[in-house]
PDB file of C-alpha atoms in Angstrom:
ATOM      1  CA  ALA O 151       0.000   0.000   0.000  1.00 51.00           C
ATOM      2  CA  LEU O 152       2.865   2.352   0.782  1.00 55.00           C
ATOM      3  CA  ASN O 153       4.495   1.749  -2.623  1.00 56.00           C
ATOM      4  CA  GLY O 154       1.230   2.435  -4.455  1.00 60.00           C
ATOM      5  CA  GLY O 155       0.622   5.528  -2.337  1.00 70.00           C
ATOM      6  CA  CYS O 156       4.088   6.905  -3.133  1.00 70.00           C
ATOM      7  CA  ILE O 157       3.555   6.315  -6.848  1.00 71.00           C
ATOM      8  CA  ALA O 158       0.158   8.021  -6.728  1.00 78.00           C
ATOM      9  CA  LEU O 159       1.592  10.928  -4.729  1.00 80.00           C
ATOM     10  CA  GLY O 160       4.450  11.419  -7.203  1.00 78.00           C
ATOM     11  CA  PHE O 161       2.077  11.250 -10.157  1.00 77.00           C
ATOM     12  CA  GLY O 162      -0.338  13.689  -8.507  1.00 82.00           C
ATOM     13  CA  LEU O 163       2.379  16.199  -7.620  1.00 81.00           C
ATOM     14  CA  LEU O 164       3.798  16.135 -11.146  1.00 79.00           C
ATOM     15  CA  ALA O 165       0.309  16.469 -12.633  1.00 82.00           C
ATOM     16  CA  LEU O 166      -0.333  19.602 -10.545  1.00 86.00           C
ATOM     17  CA  LEU O 167       2.808  21.358 -11.792  1.00 83.00           C
ATOM     18  CA  PRO O 168       2.577  23.634 -14.824  1.00 86.00           C
ATOM     19  CA  ALA O 169       3.697  21.772 -17.970  1.00 83.00           C
ATOM     20  CA  SER O 170       6.602  24.171 -18.556  1.00 85.00           C
ATOM     21  CA  LEU O 171       8.002  23.493 -15.077  1.00 83.00           C
ATOM     22  CA  ALA O 172       7.336  19.751 -15.203  1.00 78.00           C
ATOM     23  CA  ALA O 173       9.218  19.463 -18.508  1.00 82.00           C
ATOM     24  CA  ARG O 174      12.336  21.030 -16.946  1.00 84.00           C
ATOM     25  CA  LEU O 175      12.486  18.693 -13.948  1.00 81.00           C
ATOM     26  CA  PRO O 176      15.432  16.275 -14.136  1.00 83.00           C
ATOM     27  CA  VAL O 177      13.221  13.256 -13.420  1.00 75.00           C
ATOM     28  CA  ASP O 178      15.314  10.778 -15.445  1.00 75.00           C
ATOM     29  CA  ALA O 179      18.553  11.797 -13.775  1.00 79.00           C
ATOM     30  CA  ALA O 180      16.952  11.815 -10.313  1.00 77.00           C
ATOM     31  CA  THR O 181      15.431   8.380 -10.895  1.00 73.00           C
ATOM     32  CA  THR O 182      18.810   7.000 -11.943  1.00 74.00           C
ATOM     33  CA  TRP O 183      20.561   8.430  -8.882  1.00 79.00           C
ATOM     34  CA  ILE O 184      17.843   7.173  -6.548  1.00 76.00           C
ATOM     35  CA  LEU O 185      18.063   3.678  -8.083  1.00 67.00           C
ATOM     36  CA  TRP O 186      21.863   3.726  -7.661  1.00 73.00           C
ATOM     37  CA  ALA O 187      21.465   4.794  -4.032  1.00 78.00           C
ATOM     38  CA  LEU O 188      18.932   2.035  -3.437  1.00 69.00           C
ATOM     39  CA  LEU O 189      21.303  -0.530  -4.953  1.00 66.00           C
ATOM     40  CA  LEU O 190      24.161   0.857  -2.852  1.00 75.00           C
ATOM     41  CA  PHE O 191      22.169   0.308   0.339  1.00 74.00           C
ATOM     42  CA  VAL O 192      21.097  -3.153  -0.790  1.00 65.00           C
ATOM     43  CA  GLY O 193      24.815  -3.818  -1.376  1.00 69.00           C
ATOM     44  CA  PHE O 194      25.566  -2.657   2.171  1.00 71.00           C
ATOM     45  CA  ASP O 195      22.889  -5.019   3.422  1.00 68.00           C
ATOM     46  CA  LEU O 196      24.352  -7.871   1.376  1.00 64.00           C
ATOM     47  CA  GLY O 197      27.738  -7.123   2.933  1.00 69.00           C
ATOM     48  CA  VAL O 198      26.249  -7.304   6.419  1.00 67.00           C
ATOM     49  CA  GLU O 199      24.523 -10.581   5.517  1.00 64.00           C
ATOM     50  CA  ALA O 200      27.784 -11.985   4.113  1.00 63.00           C
ATOM     51  CA  HIS O 201      29.565 -11.245   7.409  1.00 62.00           C
ATOM     52  CA  HIS O 202      26.935 -13.253   9.298  1.00 61.00           C
ATOM     53  CA  LEU O 203      26.773 -16.016   6.721  1.00 57.00           C
ATOM     54  CA  ASP O 204      28.836 -19.183   6.861  1.00 58.00           C
ATOM     55  CA  LEU O 205      28.928 -20.279   3.213  1.00 57.00           C
ATOM     56  CA  ARG O 206      29.844 -23.822   4.283  1.00 63.00           C
ATOM     57  CA  LYS O 207      26.463 -24.141   6.018  1.00 63.00           C
ATOM     58  CA  LEU O 208      24.448 -23.156   2.943  1.00 64.00           C
ATOM     59  CA  PRO O 209      22.478 -26.012   1.429  1.00 76.00           C
ATOM     60  CA  PRO O 210      24.117 -27.150  -1.836  1.00 79.00           C
ATOM     61  CA  HIS O 211      20.807 -26.854  -3.702  1.00 83.00           C
ATOM     62  CA  LEU O 212      21.140 -23.061  -3.516  1.00 82.00           C
ATOM     63  CA  LEU O 213      23.997 -23.302  -6.010  1.00 83.00           C
ATOM     64  CA  LEU O 214      21.485 -24.735  -8.481  1.00 92.00           C
ATOM     65  CA  VAL O 215      19.039 -21.803  -8.305  1.00 93.00           C
ATOM     66  CA  PRO O 216      20.500 -20.033 -11.392  1.00 93.00           C
ATOM     67  CA  VAL O 217      20.743 -23.348 -13.263  1.00 95.00           C
ATOM     68  CA  ALA O 218      17.069 -23.976 -12.563  1.00 95.00           C
ATOM     69  CA  ASN O 219      16.300 -20.386 -13.544  1.00 94.00           C
ATOM     70  CA  ILE O 220      18.017 -20.808 -16.914  1.00 96.00           C
ATOM     71  CA  ALA O 221      16.414 -24.211 -17.503  1.00 97.00           C
ATOM     72  CA  LEU O 222      12.927 -22.900 -16.677  1.00 95.00           C
ATOM     73  CA  SER O 223      13.411 -19.871 -18.935  1.00 96.00           C
ATOM     74  CA  LEU O 224      14.567 -21.979 -21.869  1.00 97.00           C
ATOM     75  CA  GLY O 225      11.799 -24.497 -21.205  1.00 97.00           C
ATOM     76  CA  SER O 226       9.304 -21.647 -21.398  1.00 96.00           C
ATOM     77  CA  GLY O 227      10.901 -20.635 -24.690  1.00 96.00           C
ATOM     78  CA  LEU O 228      10.401 -24.139 -26.058  1.00 97.00           C
ATOM     79  CA  LEU O 229       6.734 -24.017 -25.036  1.00 97.00           C
ATOM     80  CA  VAL O 230       6.299 -20.650 -26.761  1.00 95.00           C
ATOM     81  CA  GLY O 231       7.954 -22.042 -29.877  1.00 94.00           C
ATOM     82  CA  ALA O 232       5.763 -25.141 -29.814  1.00 95.00           C
ATOM     83  CA  PHE O 233       2.436 -23.362 -29.316  1.00 95.00           C
ATOM     84  CA  THR O 234       2.835 -20.162 -31.357  1.00 94.00           C
ATOM     85  CA  LYS O 235       3.868 -19.282 -34.896  1.00 94.00           C
ATOM     86  CA  LEU O 236       7.468 -18.933 -33.726  1.00 94.00           C
ATOM     87  CA  THR O 237       9.915 -21.752 -34.370  1.00 95.00           C
ATOM     88  CA  LEU O 238      11.455 -23.602 -31.421  1.00 96.00           C
ATOM     89  CA  ARG O 239      14.737 -21.748 -32.054  1.00 96.00           C
ATOM     90  CA  GLU O 240      12.934 -18.379 -32.056  1.00 95.00           C
ATOM     91  CA  GLY O 241      11.126 -19.290 -28.836  1.00 96.00           C
ATOM     92  CA  LEU O 242      14.444 -20.169 -27.218  1.00 96.00           C
ATOM     93  CA  LEU O 243      16.032 -16.930 -28.440  1.00 95.00           C
ATOM     94  CA  LEU O 244      13.086 -14.943 -27.125  1.00 94.00           C
ATOM     95  CA  HIS O 245      13.661 -16.345 -23.635  1.00 96.00           C
ATOM     96  CA  ALA O 246      17.482 -16.609 -23.728  1.00 95.00           C
ATOM     97  CA  GLY O 247      17.762 -12.987 -22.569  1.00 93.00           C
ATOM     98  CA  LEU O 248      16.702 -14.165 -19.098  1.00 94.00           C
ATOM     99  CA  GLY O 249      15.089 -10.796 -18.429  1.00 92.00           C
ATOM    100  CA  TRP O 250      18.034  -8.645 -19.588  1.00 87.00           C
ATOM    101  CA  TYR O 251      16.150  -6.657 -22.199  1.00 82.00           C
ATOM    102  CA  SER O 252      18.843  -4.137 -23.075  1.00 83.00           C
ATOM    103  CA  LEU O 253      21.384  -6.809 -23.986  1.00 84.00           C
ATOM    104  CA  SER O 254      19.431  -9.659 -25.548  1.00 87.00           C
ATOM    105  CA  SER O 255      17.557  -7.431 -27.984  1.00 87.00           C
ATOM    106  CA  VAL O 256      20.825  -5.838 -29.150  1.00 87.00           C
ATOM    107  CA  LEU O 257      22.459  -9.237 -29.632  1.00 89.00           C
ATOM    108  CA  LEU O 258      19.522 -10.389 -31.750  1.00 92.00           C
ATOM    109  CA  ALA O 259      19.430  -7.181 -33.792  1.00 89.00           C
ATOM    110  CA  GLU O 260      23.157  -7.550 -34.548  1.00 89.00           C
ATOM    111  CA  ARG O 261      22.371 -10.925 -36.098  1.00 91.00           C
ATOM    112  CA  GLY O 262      19.728  -9.393 -38.352  1.00 91.00           C
ATOM    113  CA  LEU O 263      16.819 -10.749 -36.296  1.00 92.00           C
ATOM    114  CA  VAL O 264      15.154  -7.359 -35.982  1.00 92.00           C
ATOM    115  CA  LEU O 265      11.568  -8.499 -35.389  1.00 93.00           C
ATOM    116  CA  LEU O 266      12.693 -11.096 -32.876  1.00 94.00           C
ATOM    117  CA  SER O 267      14.839  -8.392 -31.255  1.00 92.00           C
ATOM    118  CA  ILE O 268      11.757  -6.212 -30.761  1.00 93.00           C
ATOM    119  CA  LEU O 269       9.787  -9.169 -29.388  1.00 94.00           C
ATOM    120  CA  ALA O 270      12.637 -10.046 -27.019  1.00 94.00           C
ATOM    121  CA  PHE O 271      12.784  -6.479 -25.750  1.00 92.00           C
ATOM    122  CA  ILE O 272       9.033  -6.431 -25.065  1.00 94.00           C
ATOM    123  CA  HIS O 273       9.132  -9.920 -23.544  1.00 94.00           C
ATOM    124  CA  ASN O 274      12.005  -9.125 -21.185  1.00 92.00           C
ATOM    125  CA  VAL O 275      10.553  -5.780 -20.090  1.00 92.00           C
ATOM    126  CA  ALA O 276       7.233  -7.531 -19.426  1.00 93.00           C
ATOM    127  CA  ARG O 277       9.091 -10.234 -17.487  1.00 94.00           C
ATOM    128  CA  GLU O 278      10.731  -7.622 -15.275  1.00 92.00           C
ATOM    129  CA  LEU O 279       7.435  -5.801 -14.671  1.00 92.00           C
ATOM    130  CA  LEU O 280       5.657  -9.079 -13.919  1.00 94.00           C
ATOM    131  CA  ALA O 281       8.416 -10.022 -11.484  1.00 94.00           C
ATOM    132  CA  ILE O 282       8.163  -6.688  -9.668  1.00 94.00           C
ATOM    133  CA  LEU O 283       4.367  -6.586  -9.545  1.00 94.00           C
ATOM    134  CA  SER O 284       3.925 -10.228  -8.570  1.00 95.00           C
ATOM    135  CA  ALA O 285       6.750 -10.377  -5.998  1.00 95.00           C
ATOM    136  CA  PRO O 286       4.458 -10.101  -2.926  1.00 96.00           C
ATOM    137  CA  LEU O 287       2.197 -12.953  -4.033  1.00 96.00           C
ATOM    138  CA  ALA O 288       4.993 -15.010  -5.607  1.00 96.00           C
ATOM    139  CA  ALA O 289       7.033 -14.921  -2.379  1.00 96.00           C
ATOM    140  CA  ARG O 290       4.054 -16.227  -0.418  1.00 96.00           C
ATOM    141  CA  LEU O 291       3.830 -19.197  -2.775  1.00 97.00           C
ATOM    142  CA  ASN O 292       7.578 -19.877  -2.720  1.00 95.00           C
ATOM    143  CA  PRO O 293      10.329 -17.524  -1.531  1.00 94.00           C
ATOM    144  CA  TYR O 294      12.485 -18.460  -4.545  1.00 94.00           C
ATOM    145  CA  LEU O 295       9.766 -17.601  -7.073  1.00 96.00           C
ATOM    146  CA  PRO O 296      10.565 -13.840  -7.277  1.00 96.00           C
ATOM    147  CA  ILE O 297      14.186 -14.816  -7.988  1.00 95.00           C
ATOM    148  CA  TYR O 298      13.115 -17.139 -10.811  1.00 94.00           C
ATOM    149  CA  LEU O 299      10.750 -14.550 -12.237  1.00 95.00           C
ATOM    150  CA  GLY O 300      13.451 -11.871 -12.164  1.00 94.00           C
ATOM    151  CA  GLY O 301      16.089 -13.914 -13.991  1.00 94.00           C
ATOM    152  CA  ALA O 302      19.118 -11.717 -14.689  1.00 92.00           C
ATOM    153  CA  THR O 303      17.453  -8.766 -12.928  1.00 92.00           C
ATOM    154  CA  SER O 304      17.547 -10.693  -9.630  1.00 92.00           C
ATOM    155  CA  MET O 305      20.946  -9.132  -8.968  1.00 87.00           C
ATOM    156  CA  ASP O 306      19.856  -5.517  -9.269  1.00 85.00           C
ATOM    157  CA  VAL O 307      16.309  -4.323  -9.900  1.00 88.00           C
ATOM    158  CA  MET O 308      14.663  -7.282  -8.131  1.00 91.00           C
ATOM    159  CA  LEU O 309      16.929  -7.277  -5.055  1.00 89.00           C
ATOM    160  CA  PRO O 310      14.832  -4.861  -2.966  1.00 90.00           C
ATOM    161  CA  PHE O 311      11.668  -6.774  -3.870  1.00 93.00           C
ATOM    162  CA  VAL O 312      13.201 -10.144  -3.003  1.00 94.00           C
ATOM    163  CA  GLN O 313      14.449  -8.739   0.286  1.00 91.00           C
ATOM    164  CA  ALA O 314      11.099  -7.150   1.140  1.00 93.00           C
ATOM    165  CA  HIS O 315       8.876 -10.082   0.185  1.00 95.00           C
ATOM    166  CA  SER O 316      10.979 -13.260   0.384  1.00 94.00           C
ATOM    167  CA  GLY O 317      13.121 -12.112   3.287  1.00 90.00           C
ATOM    168  CA  ARG O 318      16.670 -10.969   3.915  1.00 82.00           C
ATOM    169  CA  ALA O 319      17.916 -14.560   3.837  1.00 82.00           C
ATOM    170  CA  TYR O 320      17.183 -14.715   0.106  1.00 88.00           C
ATOM    171  CA  THR O 321      18.994 -11.560  -1.030  1.00 84.00           C
ATOM    172  CA  LEU O 322      22.386 -13.248  -1.378  1.00 84.00           C
ATOM    173  CA  VAL O 323      20.851 -16.131  -3.353  1.00 89.00           C
ATOM    174  CA  SER O 324      19.040 -13.608  -5.525  1.00 90.00           C
ATOM    175  CA  PHE O 325      22.232 -11.676  -6.209  1.00 86.00           C
ATOM    176  CA  TYR O 326      24.172 -14.853  -7.006  1.00 87.00           C
ATOM    177  CA  SER O 327      21.445 -16.128  -9.323  1.00 92.00           C
ATOM    178  CA  GLY O 328      21.243 -12.795 -11.127  1.00 91.00           C
ATOM    179  CA  VAL O 329      25.006 -12.696 -11.680  1.00 87.00           C
ATOM    180  CA  VAL O 330      25.098 -16.228 -13.104  1.00 91.00           C
ATOM    181  CA  CYS O 331      22.058 -15.554 -15.318  1.00 93.00           C
ATOM    182  CA  SER O 332      23.601 -12.298 -16.551  1.00 90.00           C
ATOM    183  CA  LEU O 333      26.845 -14.064 -17.416  1.00 90.00           C
ATOM    184  CA  ALA O 334      24.878 -16.742 -19.288  1.00 94.00           C
ATOM    185  CA  VAL O 335      22.941 -14.395 -21.613  1.00 92.00           C
ATOM    186  CA  VAL O 336      25.650 -13.757 -24.229  1.00 90.00           C
ATOM    187  CA  PRO O 337      26.766 -17.397 -24.578  1.00 93.00           C
ATOM    188  CA  LEU O 338      23.155 -18.601 -24.672  1.00 95.00           C
ATOM    189  CA  VAL O 339      22.075 -16.146 -27.362  1.00 93.00           C
ATOM    190  CA  ARG O 340      25.199 -16.859 -29.436  1.00 92.00           C
ATOM    191  CA  LEU O 341      24.820 -20.613 -29.079  1.00 94.00           C
ATOM    192  CA  ILE O 342      21.133 -20.661 -29.995  1.00 94.00           C
ATOM    193  CA  ALA O 343      21.420 -18.044 -32.749  1.00 90.00           C
ATOM    194  CA  GLY O 344      24.308 -19.932 -34.353  1.00 84.00           C
TER     195      GLY O 344
END
């Protein structure tokens, strides 16, 4: 409720400003700096968690979270390819971005797959929005679910949502999964694209 209230308040305040003044506000720059500050504080929190965490006591299955994330994403791509007009390869490429919309769409466009690049961009942005909006419910179903939904964004944009809804214990797993997924995007796209 607080998040929705803040969004509504910000929208209302901007709507009340004269258009000439609203157009001059450095909203993009401020948003970027605020996001960086948020990530900085999440990083501080991760550092505190790491000091209290004995990595030898972590269950080994946590190392498989990014592997499962990649497998589920590619499996979803196969389903899309099987049940739409896309080929299986196109379905895999659509999902191989693992939520990293700014990279996967560029990689596809470089290979001349312009339409698929546009679809991948839309798909990955939608994935990120779905992950953010569904995080409260998803975490109630399974605390790992917001991490899976976030894919590569689990290391940055999704971190505050994972921490808030899954719990602080899951932030390190989320960060680790996001890093591995991010590192996997380029090889996956190249391998599938050929």
